[in-house]
Structures are given as structure tokens and as C-alpha cells.
PDB file of C-alpha atoms in Angstrom:
ATOM      1  CA  VAL D1453       1.264 -48.319  16.166  1.00 87.00           C
ATOM      2  CA  ASN D1454       4.595 -46.597  14.369  1.00 88.00           C
ATOM      3  CA  VAL D1455       4.902 -47.217  10.539  1.00 90.00           C
ATOM      4  CA  ALA D1456       8.962 -46.301   9.343  1.00 90.00           C
ATOM      5  CA  GLY D1457      10.708 -46.158   5.781  1.00 90.00           C
ATOM      6  CA  ARG D1458      14.572 -46.438   4.947  1.00 91.00           C
ATOM      7  CA  ILE D1459      15.044 -42.574   2.671  1.00 93.00           C
ATOM      8  CA  SER D1460      17.917 -44.059   2.201  1.00 94.00           C
ATOM      9  CA  ARG D1461      20.962 -46.238   3.400  1.00 91.00           C
ATOM     10  CA  ARG D1462      21.142 -43.746   7.285  1.00 94.00           C
ATOM     11  CA  LEU D1463      17.935 -41.459   7.020  1.00 97.00           C
ATOM     12  CA  VAL D1464      14.877 -43.687   7.983  1.00 95.00           C
ATOM     13  CA  LEU D1465      11.032 -41.385   7.892  1.00 97.00           C
ATOM     14  CA  GLN D1466       8.844 -42.522  10.728  1.00 95.00           C
ATOM     15  CA  GLY D1467       4.929 -41.489  11.697  1.00 95.00           C
ATOM     16  CA  GLY D1468       2.344 -43.114  12.920  1.00 94.00           C
ATOM     17  CA  VAL D1469      -0.576 -42.874  15.261  1.00 96.00           C
ATOM     18  CA  SER D1470      -0.598 -43.169  19.749  1.00 93.00           C
ATOM     19  CA  TYR D1471      -3.062 -42.533  22.607  1.00 94.00           C
ATOM     20  CA  MET D1472      -1.308 -40.458  25.328  1.00 91.00           C
ATOM     21  CA  SER D1473      -2.036 -40.639  28.846  1.00 90.00           C
ATOM     22  CA  GLN D1474      -0.638 -37.322  31.022  1.00 86.00           C
ATOM     23  CA  SER D1475      -1.464 -36.713  34.470  1.00 88.00           C
ATOM     24  CA  ALA D1476      -0.324 -33.779  37.339  1.00 84.00           C
ATOM     25  CA  ASP D1477      -1.372 -32.368  40.718  1.00 87.00           C
ATOM     26  CA  PHE D1478      -2.035 -29.255  41.316  1.00 83.00           C
ATOM     27  CA  ILE D1479      -3.440 -26.470  43.945  1.00 83.00           C
ATOM     28  CA  SER D1480      -7.218 -24.864  43.443  1.00 80.00           C
ATOM     29  CA  THR D1481      -8.551 -23.113  45.564  1.00 78.00           C
ATOM     30  CA  SER D1482     -11.842 -22.715  43.769  1.00 74.00           C
ATOM     31  CA  ALA D1483     -14.963 -25.156  42.353  1.00 77.00           C
ATOM     32  CA  ASN D1484     -17.416 -25.307  40.292  1.00 77.00           C
ATOM     33  CA  LYS D1485     -20.864 -26.645  41.437  1.00 70.00           C
ATOM     34  CA  GLY D1486     -19.858 -28.575  43.234  1.00 69.00           C
ATOM     35  CA  GLY D1487     -16.824 -29.986  41.618  1.00 74.00           C
ATOM     36  CA  ALA D1488     -13.173 -29.311  41.479  1.00 73.00           C
ATOM     37  CA  SER D1489     -11.889 -26.275  39.165  1.00 71.00           C
ATOM     38  CA  LEU D1490      -9.237 -24.133  36.555  1.00 65.00           C
ATOM     39  CA  SER D1491     -11.875 -21.091  37.039  1.00 62.00           C
ATOM     40  CA  GLU D1492      -9.743 -19.471  38.979  1.00 59.00           C
ATOM     41  CA  TYR D1493      -7.205 -19.244  36.162  1.00 59.00           C
ATOM     42  CA  VAL D1494     -10.067 -18.606  34.016  1.00 56.00           C
ATOM     43  CA  ARG D1495      -9.562 -14.770  32.802  1.00 52.00           C
ATOM     44  CA  PRO D1496     -12.673 -12.269  33.572  1.00 50.00           C
ATOM     45  CA  SER D1497     -12.536  -9.970  31.209  1.00 42.00           C
ATOM     46  CA  LEU D1498     -12.738 -13.109  28.596  1.00 42.00           C
ATOM     47  CA  SER D1499     -15.151 -14.875  29.978  1.00 42.00           C
ATOM     48  CA  ASN D1500     -19.099 -15.588  29.893  1.00 43.00           C
ATOM     49  CA  GLU D1501     -20.929 -14.081  32.307  1.00 40.00           C
ATOM     50  CA  GLY D1502     -20.777 -15.933  35.755  1.00 42.00           C
ATOM     51  CA  SER D1503     -18.513 -18.854  33.541  1.00 45.00           C
ATOM     52  CA  ALA D1504     -14.932 -17.626  35.371  1.00 45.00           C
ATOM     53  CA  ALA D1505     -16.692 -17.119  38.287  1.00 49.00           C
ATOM     54  CA  GLY D1506     -15.678 -20.720  41.163  1.00 59.00           C
ATOM     55  CA  ALA D1507     -17.050 -20.545  44.790  1.00 65.00           C
ATOM     56  CA  PRO D1508     -13.753 -19.712  46.324  1.00 70.00           C
ATOM     57  CA  VAL D1509     -12.964 -22.853  48.899  1.00 75.00           C
ATOM     58  CA  SER D1510     -10.128 -24.348  51.332  1.00 80.00           C
ATOM     59  CA  SER D1511      -6.603 -24.671  48.940  1.00 83.00           C
ATOM     60  CA  TYR D1512      -7.083 -28.852  47.326  1.00 86.00           C
ATOM     61  CA  THR D1513      -5.102 -31.000  45.743  1.00 88.00           C
ATOM     62  CA  VAL D1514      -6.401 -31.470  41.913  1.00 87.00           C
ATOM     63  CA  ASN D1515      -5.119 -34.277  39.679  1.00 90.00           C
ATOM     64  CA  SER D1516      -5.376 -33.536  36.496  1.00 87.00           C
ATOM     65  CA  SER D1517      -5.650 -36.397  33.805  1.00 92.00           C
ATOM     66  CA  LEU D1518      -5.021 -35.794  30.318  1.00 92.00           C
ATOM     67  CA  GLN D1519      -5.620 -37.634  27.017  1.00 96.00           C
ATOM     68  CA  PHE D1520      -4.907 -37.256  23.205  1.00 95.00           C
ATOM     69  CA  VAL D1521      -3.982 -38.578  20.592  1.00 97.00           C
ATOM     70  CA  SER D1522      -1.013 -38.284  18.905  1.00 96.00           C
ATOM     71  CA  VAL D1523      -0.081 -38.756  15.662  1.00 97.00           C
ATOM     72  CA  PRO D1524       4.244 -37.584  15.281  1.00 96.00           C
ATOM     73  CA  VAL D1525       6.216 -37.391  12.255  1.00 97.00           C
ATOM     74  CA  GLN D1526      10.120 -37.823  13.159  1.00 97.00           C
ATOM     75  CA  ALA D1527      13.077 -37.817  10.813  1.00 97.00           C
ATOM     76  CA  GLY D1528      16.113 -40.968  11.990  1.00 96.00           C
ATOM     77  CA  TYR D1529      19.543 -41.359  11.117  1.00 97.00           C
ATOM     78  CA  VAL D1530      20.902 -44.532  11.874  1.00 95.00           C
ATOM     79  CA  ILE D1531      24.456 -43.718  13.339  1.00 95.00           C
ATOM     80  CA  VAL D1532      25.261 -48.094  13.766  1.00 93.00           C
ATOM     81  CA  ASP D1533      23.260 -50.216  11.514  1.00 89.00           C
ATOM     82  CA  GLN D1534      24.634 -53.978  12.547  1.00 91.00           C
ATOM     83  CA  ALA D1535      22.455 -56.606  15.011  1.00 91.00           C
ATOM     84  CA  PHE D1536      22.784 -53.783  17.801  1.00 95.00           C
ATOM     85  CA  SER D1537      22.229 -50.168  15.998  1.00 95.00           C
ATOM     86  CA  ILE D1538      21.811 -46.564  17.257  1.00 96.00           C
ATOM     87  CA  GLN D1539      19.776 -43.896  15.646  1.00 96.00           C
ATOM     88  CA  LEU D1540      18.983 -40.606  16.653  1.00 97.00           C
ATOM     89  CA  SER D1541      15.249 -39.446  16.081  1.00 97.00           C
ATOM     90  CA  GLY D1542      13.453 -35.210  15.708  1.00 97.00           C
ATOM     91  CA  GLY D1543      10.499 -34.166  14.381  1.00 97.00           C
ATOM     92  CA  VAL D1544       6.479 -32.617  15.220  1.00 98.00           C
ATOM     93  CA  ALA D1545       3.329 -34.786  16.863  1.00 97.00           C
ATOM     94  CA  THR D1546      -0.186 -33.199  16.536  1.00 97.00           C
ATOM     95  CA  ASP D1547      -1.796 -33.996  19.347  1.00 96.00           C
ATOM     96  CA  LEU D1548      -5.426 -33.913  19.454  1.00 97.00           C
ATOM     97  CA  PHE D1549      -6.966 -33.235  22.647  1.00 96.00           C
ATOM     98  CA  ILE D1550      -9.410 -35.778  24.035  1.00 96.00           C
ATOM     99  CA  SER D1551     -10.190 -35.522  28.037  1.00 95.00           C
ATOM    100  CA  ASN D1552      -9.192 -34.387  31.118  1.00 91.00           C
ATOM    101  CA  THR D1553     -10.334 -35.566  34.004  1.00 93.00           C
ATOM    102  CA  LEU D1554      -9.589 -33.323  37.905  1.00 89.00           C
ATOM    103  CA  VAL D1555     -10.152 -35.454  40.521  1.00 91.00           C
ATOM    104  CA  PRO D1556      -9.758 -33.162  43.579  1.00 88.00           C
ATOM    105  CA  ASP D1557      -8.165 -34.946  47.173  1.00 88.00           C
ATOM    106  CA  ASP D1558     -11.143 -32.789  48.943  1.00 82.00           C
ATOM    107  CA  LYS D1559     -13.958 -35.821  49.436  1.00 82.00           C
ATOM    108  CA  GLN D1560     -16.600 -33.471  49.108  1.00 82.00           C
ATOM    109  CA  LEU D1561     -15.491 -32.148  45.947  1.00 84.00           C
ATOM    110  CA  GLN D1562     -16.820 -33.738  42.610  1.00 87.00           C
ATOM    111  CA  LYS D1563     -14.298 -35.313  39.944  1.00 89.00           C
ATOM    112  CA  VAL D1564     -14.806 -33.177  36.415  1.00 88.00           C
ATOM    113  CA  THR D1565     -14.144 -34.497  33.178  1.00 91.00           C
ATOM    114  CA  GLN D1566     -13.611 -32.080  30.759  1.00 89.00           C
ATOM    115  CA  THR D1567     -14.166 -32.641  26.912  1.00 92.00           C
ATOM    116  CA  ALA D1568     -12.812 -30.730  23.441  1.00 90.00           C
ATOM    117  CA  GLY D1569     -15.269 -28.250  21.917  1.00 88.00           C
ATOM    118  CA  LYS D1570     -16.188 -24.471  22.622  1.00 86.00           C
ATOM    119  CA  ASP D1571     -16.091 -24.856  26.569  1.00 82.00           C
ATOM    120  CA  SER D1572     -13.505 -26.481  26.971  1.00 86.00           C
ATOM    121  CA  PRO D1573     -10.336 -24.753  28.235  1.00 87.00           C
ATOM    122  CA  TYR D1574      -8.169 -26.791  26.237  1.00 90.00           C
ATOM    123  CA  ARG D1575      -6.440 -26.445  22.633  1.00 93.00           C
ATOM    124  CA  THR D1576      -8.181 -29.239  20.416  1.00 95.00           C
ATOM    125  CA  VAL D1577      -5.226 -29.601  18.251  1.00 96.00           C
ATOM    126  CA  THR D1578      -1.330 -28.674  20.010  1.00 95.00           C
ATOM    127  CA  PHE D1579       2.084 -29.146  18.894  1.00 97.00           C
ATOM    128  CA  SER D1580       5.317 -30.963  20.335  1.00 96.00           C
ATOM    129  CA  GLY D1581       9.051 -30.985  18.882  1.00 97.00           C
ATOM    130  CA  LEU D1582       9.899 -34.788  19.695  1.00 97.00           C
ATOM    131  CA  LEU D1583      13.485 -35.976  19.961  1.00 97.00           C
ATOM    132  CA  GLY D1584      14.253 -39.213  20.662  1.00 96.00           C
ATOM    133  CA  THR D1585      16.702 -42.182  20.228  1.00 96.00           C
ATOM    134  CA  GLU D1586      16.428 -46.129  19.509  1.00 95.00           C
ATOM    135  CA  PHE D1587      19.130 -48.826  21.027  1.00 97.00           C
ATOM    136  CA  SER D1588      17.747 -51.858  18.928  1.00 95.00           C
ATOM    137  CA  TYR D1589      18.715 -55.440  18.621  1.00 96.00           C
ATOM    138  CA  ARG D1590      17.751 -58.032  15.440  1.00 94.00           C
ATOM    139  CA  ILE D1591      16.629 -61.018  16.993  1.00 94.00           C
ATOM    140  CA  ALA D1592      15.747 -62.150  13.743  1.00 92.00           C
ATOM    141  CA  ASN D1593      16.981 -61.589   9.805  1.00 88.00           C
ATOM    142  CA  GLN D1594      12.895 -59.431   9.937  1.00 90.00           C
ATOM    143  CA  TYR D1595      12.933 -58.839  13.685  1.00 94.00           C
ATOM    144  CA  ARG D1596      13.808 -56.324  15.853  1.00 94.00           C
ATOM    145  CA  ILE D1597      13.772 -55.384  20.088  1.00 96.00           C
ATOM    146  CA  SER D1598      14.268 -51.701  20.179  1.00 95.00           C
ATOM    147  CA  LEU D1599      14.546 -49.724  23.297  1.00 97.00           C
ATOM    148  CA  ASN D1600      13.534 -45.976  22.382  1.00 95.00           C
ATOM    149  CA  PRO D1601      14.076 -43.173  25.472  1.00 97.00           C
ATOM    150  CA  GLY D1602      12.841 -39.811  24.214  1.00 96.00           C
ATOM    151  CA  LEU D1603      11.661 -35.868  24.996  1.00 97.00           C
ATOM    152  CA  ARG D1604       8.627 -34.747  23.978  1.00 95.00           C
ATOM    153  CA  TYR D1605       8.074 -30.045  24.318  1.00 95.00           C
ATOM    154  CA  SER D1606       4.606 -27.932  23.948  1.00 93.00           C
ATOM    155  CA  LEU D1607       4.762 -25.378  21.786  1.00 94.00           C
ATOM    156  CA  SER D1608       2.886 -23.942  23.217  1.00 91.00           C
ATOM    157  CA  SER D1609       0.136 -24.202  25.940  1.00 91.00           C
ATOM    158  CA  ILE D1610      -1.516 -26.792  26.137  1.00 89.00           C
ATOM    159  CA  TYR D1611      -4.850 -23.496  27.288  1.00 88.00           C
ATOM    160  CA  LYS D1612      -7.206 -21.550  25.011  1.00 89.00           C
ATOM    161  CA  ASP D1613      -6.182 -17.907  25.265  1.00 86.00           C
ATOM    162  CA  GLU D1614      -8.880 -16.991  27.813  1.00 82.00           C
ATOM    163  CA  ILE D1615      -6.993 -19.691  30.530  1.00 81.00           C
ATOM    164  CA  ALA D1616      -4.177 -17.120  32.375  1.00 78.00           C
ATOM    165  CA  ALA D1617      -1.786 -20.608  33.019  1.00 77.00           C
ATOM    166  CA  ARG D1618       0.303 -21.083  30.654  1.00 82.00           C
ATOM    167  CA  ILE D1619       1.432 -24.718  30.301  1.00 82.00           C
ATOM    168  CA  THR D1620       3.849 -26.681  28.069  1.00 86.00           C
ATOM    169  CA  PRO D1621       3.727 -30.162  29.288  1.00 84.00           C
ATOM    170  CA  VAL D1622       8.029 -31.678  28.653  1.00 90.00           C
ATOM    171  CA  THR D1623       8.269 -35.783  28.966  1.00 89.00           C
ATOM    172  CA  PHE D1624      10.409 -37.423  28.801  1.00 92.00           C
ATOM    173  CA  ASP D1625       9.159 -41.049  27.960  1.00 89.00           C
ATOM    174  CA  VAL D1626      10.639 -44.614  27.471  1.00 92.00           C
ATOM    175  CA  SER D1627       9.311 -47.228  24.894  1.00 91.00           C
ATOM    176  CA  LEU D1628       9.990 -51.002  24.654  1.00 93.00           C
ATOM    177  CA  ARG D1629       9.008 -51.193  20.637  1.00 91.00           C
ATOM    178  CA  PHE D1630       9.032 -55.298  18.835  1.00 92.00           C
ATOM    179  CA  ARG D1631       9.353 -54.477  15.136  1.00 87.00           C
ATOM    180  CA  TYR D1632       8.857 -56.519  12.054  1.00 89.00           C
ATOM    181  CA  ILE D1633      10.763 -55.184   9.319  1.00 85.00           C
ATOM    182  CA  PHE D1634       8.599 -55.844   5.493  1.00 85.00           C
ATOM    183  CA  LYS D1635      11.689 -56.754   3.123  1.00 78.00           C
TER     184      LYS D1635
END
């Protein structure tokens, strides 16, 4: 859900709330209580006793599926403002971590879902830089359809400081939007 308003003839301020899911694969060589694990990345000197120690196993591939609620705020500049319009936008998004599901390709290991909180290896809140464009076409007086390619770059690691791995996802996305213009 997005809402936008014109500040001037060419400047637009837009914001909203969105659900976001990202997936990635990685190789792990440890398991924790029979489930997929990130435990090999936890720094033992910074963790509680026993929480970092995963049992060594043969290497296996893990699919990591992250879920977030994102609250973006962007400023845009309208380059062309006709029936066909072009807009450039930039801004920042506050990303609120919901959960991550680790699905191993090894049938002897169970999938594991990690949620936000004190015991989670993930930061509850991260920030992402946004850069995008919008190509829109007026299909009626108050309706537009648009194609929105964009780039999202995490400004800090999604993992807490106790995790040795540093991941700052870069995401390229393309969305198709249908807009109603209030007058």
C-alpha cells in the first residue's frame, strides 16, 4: 500500500507499508538439535554457553527465506509529465524483521523458523537505501498504470553483531502498479 502527494509541480513525496520476502541459498556445515543452523557463524566468545556450538555435519545447502514489513519514504522528481510520465525516486526504508525459515536440502535435518527477538540472530530493525524509476501511462483521467524498476541496498548487516557473517542484501525489483489519483 503506497500513498503519494505532490509537493510542487515536479516533486513527489511517497510512502507506504509493504510486505517483503527475500530468499537466498548458502552452504552450512553444522546443525543444531537436528535442524538447519547458522551456529557456525556465531562468535563463541560473544555467545551464551552452548548456544553457538552446533554439531559438525557434512556440508549441505540451506535455503534461507526472510520476511519483513517495510516502511519506505521516497522523494521523486517527475522528468516527463504527460500521458506517459517518467519519475526518478530515492529514499530510505525501515525494514522490520518478521521471520526467517531455513530449509536444508539434507532430509535428515529439519527446517527451522527463527522469529524476531532477543534470541534471534537477526536485527529487528534495519534500514535500506532506495533508488527507483517509474514509467507510467494515463489510462483515464484519474487512473495510471506504471512499471517501477528499483534498487534496494541494506545500509547495515541484517545479522546482529554476535554473528560473524555480514550480509547487506542488494535487491533489484520490478513492480507493476495501478494508481488512482485524487483530485
